[in-house]
PDB file of C-alpha atoms in Angstrom:
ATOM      1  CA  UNK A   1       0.000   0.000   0.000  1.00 84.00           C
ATOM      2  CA  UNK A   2       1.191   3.253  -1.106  1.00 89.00           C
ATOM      3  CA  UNK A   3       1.710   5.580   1.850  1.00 95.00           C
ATOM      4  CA  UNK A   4       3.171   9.146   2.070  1.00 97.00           C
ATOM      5  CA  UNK A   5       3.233  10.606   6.157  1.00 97.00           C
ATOM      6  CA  UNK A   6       4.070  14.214   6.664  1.00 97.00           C
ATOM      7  CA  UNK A   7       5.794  15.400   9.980  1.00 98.00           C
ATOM      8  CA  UNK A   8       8.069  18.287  11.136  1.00 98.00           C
ATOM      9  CA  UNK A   9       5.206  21.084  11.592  1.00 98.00           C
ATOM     10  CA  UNK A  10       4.988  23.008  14.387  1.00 98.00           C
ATOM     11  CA  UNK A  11       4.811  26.690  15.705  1.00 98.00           C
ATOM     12  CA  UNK A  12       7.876  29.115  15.292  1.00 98.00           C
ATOM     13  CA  UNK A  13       8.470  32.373  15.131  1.00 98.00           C
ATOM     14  CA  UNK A  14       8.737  34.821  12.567  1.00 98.00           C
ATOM     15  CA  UNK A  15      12.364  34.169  10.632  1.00 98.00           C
ATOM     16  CA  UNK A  16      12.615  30.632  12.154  1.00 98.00           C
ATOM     17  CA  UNK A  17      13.270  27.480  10.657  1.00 98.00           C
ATOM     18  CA  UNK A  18      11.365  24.228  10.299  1.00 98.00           C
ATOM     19  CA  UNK A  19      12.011  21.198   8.277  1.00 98.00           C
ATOM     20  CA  UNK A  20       8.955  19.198   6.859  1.00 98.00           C
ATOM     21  CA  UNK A  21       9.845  15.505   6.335  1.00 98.00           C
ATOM     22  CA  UNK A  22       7.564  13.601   3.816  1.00 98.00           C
ATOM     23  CA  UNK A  23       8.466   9.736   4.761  1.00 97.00           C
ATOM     24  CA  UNK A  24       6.868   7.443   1.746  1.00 95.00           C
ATOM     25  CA  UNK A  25       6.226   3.824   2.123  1.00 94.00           C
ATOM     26  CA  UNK A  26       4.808   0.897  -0.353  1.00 93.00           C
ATOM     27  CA  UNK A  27       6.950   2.344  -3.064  1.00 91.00           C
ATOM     28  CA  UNK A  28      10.164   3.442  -4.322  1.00 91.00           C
ATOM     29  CA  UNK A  29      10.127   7.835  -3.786  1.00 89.00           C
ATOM     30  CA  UNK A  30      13.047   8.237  -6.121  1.00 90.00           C
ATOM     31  CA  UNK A  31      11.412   7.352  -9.344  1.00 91.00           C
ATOM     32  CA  UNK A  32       8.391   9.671  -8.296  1.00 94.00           C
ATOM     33  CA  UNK A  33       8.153  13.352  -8.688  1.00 96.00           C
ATOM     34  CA  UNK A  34       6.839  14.608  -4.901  1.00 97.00           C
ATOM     35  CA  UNK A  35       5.632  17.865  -4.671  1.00 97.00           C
ATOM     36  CA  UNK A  36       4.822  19.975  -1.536  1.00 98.00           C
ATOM     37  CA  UNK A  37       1.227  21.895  -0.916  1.00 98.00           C
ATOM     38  CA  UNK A  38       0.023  23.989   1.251  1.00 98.00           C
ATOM     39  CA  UNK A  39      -3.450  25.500   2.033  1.00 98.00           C
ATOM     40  CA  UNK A  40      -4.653  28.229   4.616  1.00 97.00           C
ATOM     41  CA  UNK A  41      -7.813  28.741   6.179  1.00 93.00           C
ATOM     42  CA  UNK A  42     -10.309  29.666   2.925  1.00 95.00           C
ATOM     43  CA  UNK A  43      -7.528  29.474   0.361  1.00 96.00           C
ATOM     44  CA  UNK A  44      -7.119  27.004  -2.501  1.00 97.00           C
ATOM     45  CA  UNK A  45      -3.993  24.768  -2.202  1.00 97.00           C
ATOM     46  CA  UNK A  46      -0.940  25.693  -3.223  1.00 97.00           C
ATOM     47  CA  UNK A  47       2.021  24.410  -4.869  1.00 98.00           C
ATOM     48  CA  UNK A  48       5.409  25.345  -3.109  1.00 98.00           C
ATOM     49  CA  UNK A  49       7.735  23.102  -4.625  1.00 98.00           C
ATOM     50  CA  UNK A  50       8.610  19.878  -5.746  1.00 97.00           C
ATOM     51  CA  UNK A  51      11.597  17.494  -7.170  1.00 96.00           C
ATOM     52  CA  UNK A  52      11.679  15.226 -10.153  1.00 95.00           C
ATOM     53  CA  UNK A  53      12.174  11.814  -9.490  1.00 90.00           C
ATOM     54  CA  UNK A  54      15.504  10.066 -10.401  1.00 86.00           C
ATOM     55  CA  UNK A  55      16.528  13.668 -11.912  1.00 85.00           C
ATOM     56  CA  UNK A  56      15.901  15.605  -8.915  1.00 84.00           C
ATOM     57  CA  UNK A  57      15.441  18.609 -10.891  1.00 92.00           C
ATOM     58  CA  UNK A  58      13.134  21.235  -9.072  1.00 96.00           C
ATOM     59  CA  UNK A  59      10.675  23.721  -8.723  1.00 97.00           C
ATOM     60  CA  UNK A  60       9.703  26.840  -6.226  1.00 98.00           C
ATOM     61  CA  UNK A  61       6.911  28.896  -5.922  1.00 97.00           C
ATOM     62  CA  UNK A  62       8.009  32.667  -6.301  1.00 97.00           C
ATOM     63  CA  UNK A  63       6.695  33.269  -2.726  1.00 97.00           C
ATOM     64  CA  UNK A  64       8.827  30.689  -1.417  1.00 98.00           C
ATOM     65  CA  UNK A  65      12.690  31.210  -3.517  1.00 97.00           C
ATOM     66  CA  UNK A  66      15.544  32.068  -1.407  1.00 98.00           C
ATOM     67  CA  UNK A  67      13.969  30.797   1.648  1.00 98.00           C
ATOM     68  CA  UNK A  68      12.731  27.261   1.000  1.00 98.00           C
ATOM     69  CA  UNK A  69      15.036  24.270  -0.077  1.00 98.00           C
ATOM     70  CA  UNK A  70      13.286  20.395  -1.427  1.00 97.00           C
ATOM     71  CA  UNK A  71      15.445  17.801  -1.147  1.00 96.00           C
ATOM     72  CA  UNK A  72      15.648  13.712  -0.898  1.00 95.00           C
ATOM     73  CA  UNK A  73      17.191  10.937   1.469  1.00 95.00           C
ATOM     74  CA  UNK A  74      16.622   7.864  -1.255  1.00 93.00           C
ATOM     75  CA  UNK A  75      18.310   5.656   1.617  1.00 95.00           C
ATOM     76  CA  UNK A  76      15.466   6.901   4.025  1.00 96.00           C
ATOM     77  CA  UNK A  77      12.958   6.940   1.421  1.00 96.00           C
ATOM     78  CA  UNK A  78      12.110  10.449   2.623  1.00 97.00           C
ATOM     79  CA  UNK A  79      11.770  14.101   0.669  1.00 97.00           C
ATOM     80  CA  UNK A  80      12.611  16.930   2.878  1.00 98.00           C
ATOM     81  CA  UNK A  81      11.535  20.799   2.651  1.00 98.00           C
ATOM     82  CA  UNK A  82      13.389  23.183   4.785  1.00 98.00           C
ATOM     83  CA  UNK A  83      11.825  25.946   5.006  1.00 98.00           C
ATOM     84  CA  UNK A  84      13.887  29.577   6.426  1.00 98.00           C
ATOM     85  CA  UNK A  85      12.734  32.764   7.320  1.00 98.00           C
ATOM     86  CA  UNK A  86       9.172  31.558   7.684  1.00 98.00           C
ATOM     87  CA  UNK A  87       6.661  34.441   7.591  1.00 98.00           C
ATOM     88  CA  UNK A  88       3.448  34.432   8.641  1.00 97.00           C
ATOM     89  CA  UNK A  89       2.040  34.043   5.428  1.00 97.00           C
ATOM     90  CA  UNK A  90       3.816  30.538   5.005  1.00 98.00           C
ATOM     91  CA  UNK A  91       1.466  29.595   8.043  1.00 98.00           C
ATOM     92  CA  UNK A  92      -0.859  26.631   6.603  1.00 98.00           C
ATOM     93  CA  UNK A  93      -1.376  23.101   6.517  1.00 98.00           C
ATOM     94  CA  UNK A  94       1.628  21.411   4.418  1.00 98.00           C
ATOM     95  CA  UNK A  95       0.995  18.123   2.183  1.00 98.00           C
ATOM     96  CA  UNK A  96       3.478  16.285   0.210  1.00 98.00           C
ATOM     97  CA  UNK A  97       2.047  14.025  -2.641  1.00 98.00           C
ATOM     98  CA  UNK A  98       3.604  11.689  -5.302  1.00 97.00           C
ATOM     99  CA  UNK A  99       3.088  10.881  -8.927  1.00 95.00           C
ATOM    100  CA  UNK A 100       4.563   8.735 -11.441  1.00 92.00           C
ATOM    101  CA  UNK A 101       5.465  10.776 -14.790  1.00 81.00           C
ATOM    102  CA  UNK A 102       7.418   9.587 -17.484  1.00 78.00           C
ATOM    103  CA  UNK A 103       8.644  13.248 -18.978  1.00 82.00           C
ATOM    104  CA  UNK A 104       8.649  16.348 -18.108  1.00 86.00           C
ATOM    105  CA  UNK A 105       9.396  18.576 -15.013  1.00 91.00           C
ATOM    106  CA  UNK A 106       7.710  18.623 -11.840  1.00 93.00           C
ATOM    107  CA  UNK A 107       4.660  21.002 -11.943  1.00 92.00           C
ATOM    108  CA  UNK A 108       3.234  22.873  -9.003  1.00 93.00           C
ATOM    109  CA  UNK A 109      -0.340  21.500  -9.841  1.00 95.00           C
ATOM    110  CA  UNK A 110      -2.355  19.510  -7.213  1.00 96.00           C
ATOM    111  CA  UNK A 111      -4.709  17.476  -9.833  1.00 95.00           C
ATOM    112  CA  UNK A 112      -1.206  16.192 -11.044  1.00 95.00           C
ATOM    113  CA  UNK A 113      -0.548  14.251  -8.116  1.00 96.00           C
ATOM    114  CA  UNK A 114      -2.336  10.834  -7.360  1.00 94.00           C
ATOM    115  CA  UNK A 115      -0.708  10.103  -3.561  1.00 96.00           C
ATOM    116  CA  UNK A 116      -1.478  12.535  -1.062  1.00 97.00           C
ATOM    117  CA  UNK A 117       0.058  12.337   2.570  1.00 97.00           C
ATOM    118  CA  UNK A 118      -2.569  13.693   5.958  1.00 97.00           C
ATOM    119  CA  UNK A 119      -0.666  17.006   5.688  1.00 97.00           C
ATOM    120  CA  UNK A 120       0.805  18.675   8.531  1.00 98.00           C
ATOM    121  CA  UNK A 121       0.214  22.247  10.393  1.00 98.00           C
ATOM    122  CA  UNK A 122       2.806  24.633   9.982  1.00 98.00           C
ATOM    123  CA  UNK A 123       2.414  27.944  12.316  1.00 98.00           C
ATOM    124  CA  UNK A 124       4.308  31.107  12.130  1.00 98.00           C
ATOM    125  CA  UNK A 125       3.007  33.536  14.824  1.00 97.00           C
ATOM    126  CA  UNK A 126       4.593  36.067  17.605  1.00 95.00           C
TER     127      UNK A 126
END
C-alpha cells in the first residue's frame, strides 16, 4: 500500500526554521516526482515546490525562492523541505504528494498528483 506521512510542523516564530519531512512507504520515492502543498484557512492549495524523481530537478513557488530548499534521502525513502525565514504568510497546513510521470518537469499542480500524505500544520506567529 502506497503511503506518504508528513511530519516536522509546528509553531515558530517569525524568521525561524522548520524542516517538513515527507516519509513514503509501499513504493520506491526516487522514481516519483513529490511535490509539496500547502493550504490556509479559505484558500485554494498551493504548490510550493517539488523534485523530479531520479533527476531531482526542481521547482519553487516565487513566494517561497531564497527561503525554502526540497530535497531527498533515497536511503530513508524520505523528501525533505526546509523551510527559512518563515513568515506568517507561510502559516498553513503542508501536504506532500507523489506521482509517477514519465517526462517532463515537476509542476506545481495539485490534480497532477495521485498520492497525497494527511498534511501537517505549519504555524508562524509572535
Amino acid at each position: 500500500q502506497l503511503q506518504l506521512v508528513e511530519s516536522g510542523g509546528g509553531l515558530v516564530q517569525p524568521g525561524g526554521s522548520l524542516r517538513l519531512s515527507c516519509a513514503a512507504s509501499g513504493f520506491t520515492l526516487e522514481t516519483y516526482d513529490i511535490g509539496w502543498f500547502r493550504q490556509a484557512p479559505g484558500k485554494e492549495r498551493e504548490g510550493v515546490s517539488c523534485i523530479r524523481g531520479r533527476l531531482s530537478t526542481t521547482y519553487y513557488a516565487d513566494s517561497v525562492q531564497g527561503r525554502f530548499t526540497i530535497s531527498r534521502d533515497n536511503t530513508k525513502n524520505t523528501v525533505y523541505l526546509q523551510m527559512n525565514s518563515l513568515k506568517p504568510e507561510d502559516t498553513a497546513v503542508y501536504f506532500c504528494a507523489a506521482t509517477l510521470k514519465l517526462f517532463g518537469e515537476c509542476v506545481p499542480y495539485p490534480s497532477s498528483y495521485n498520492y497525497w500524505g494527511q498534511g501537517t500544520q505549519v504555524t508562524v506567529s509572535s
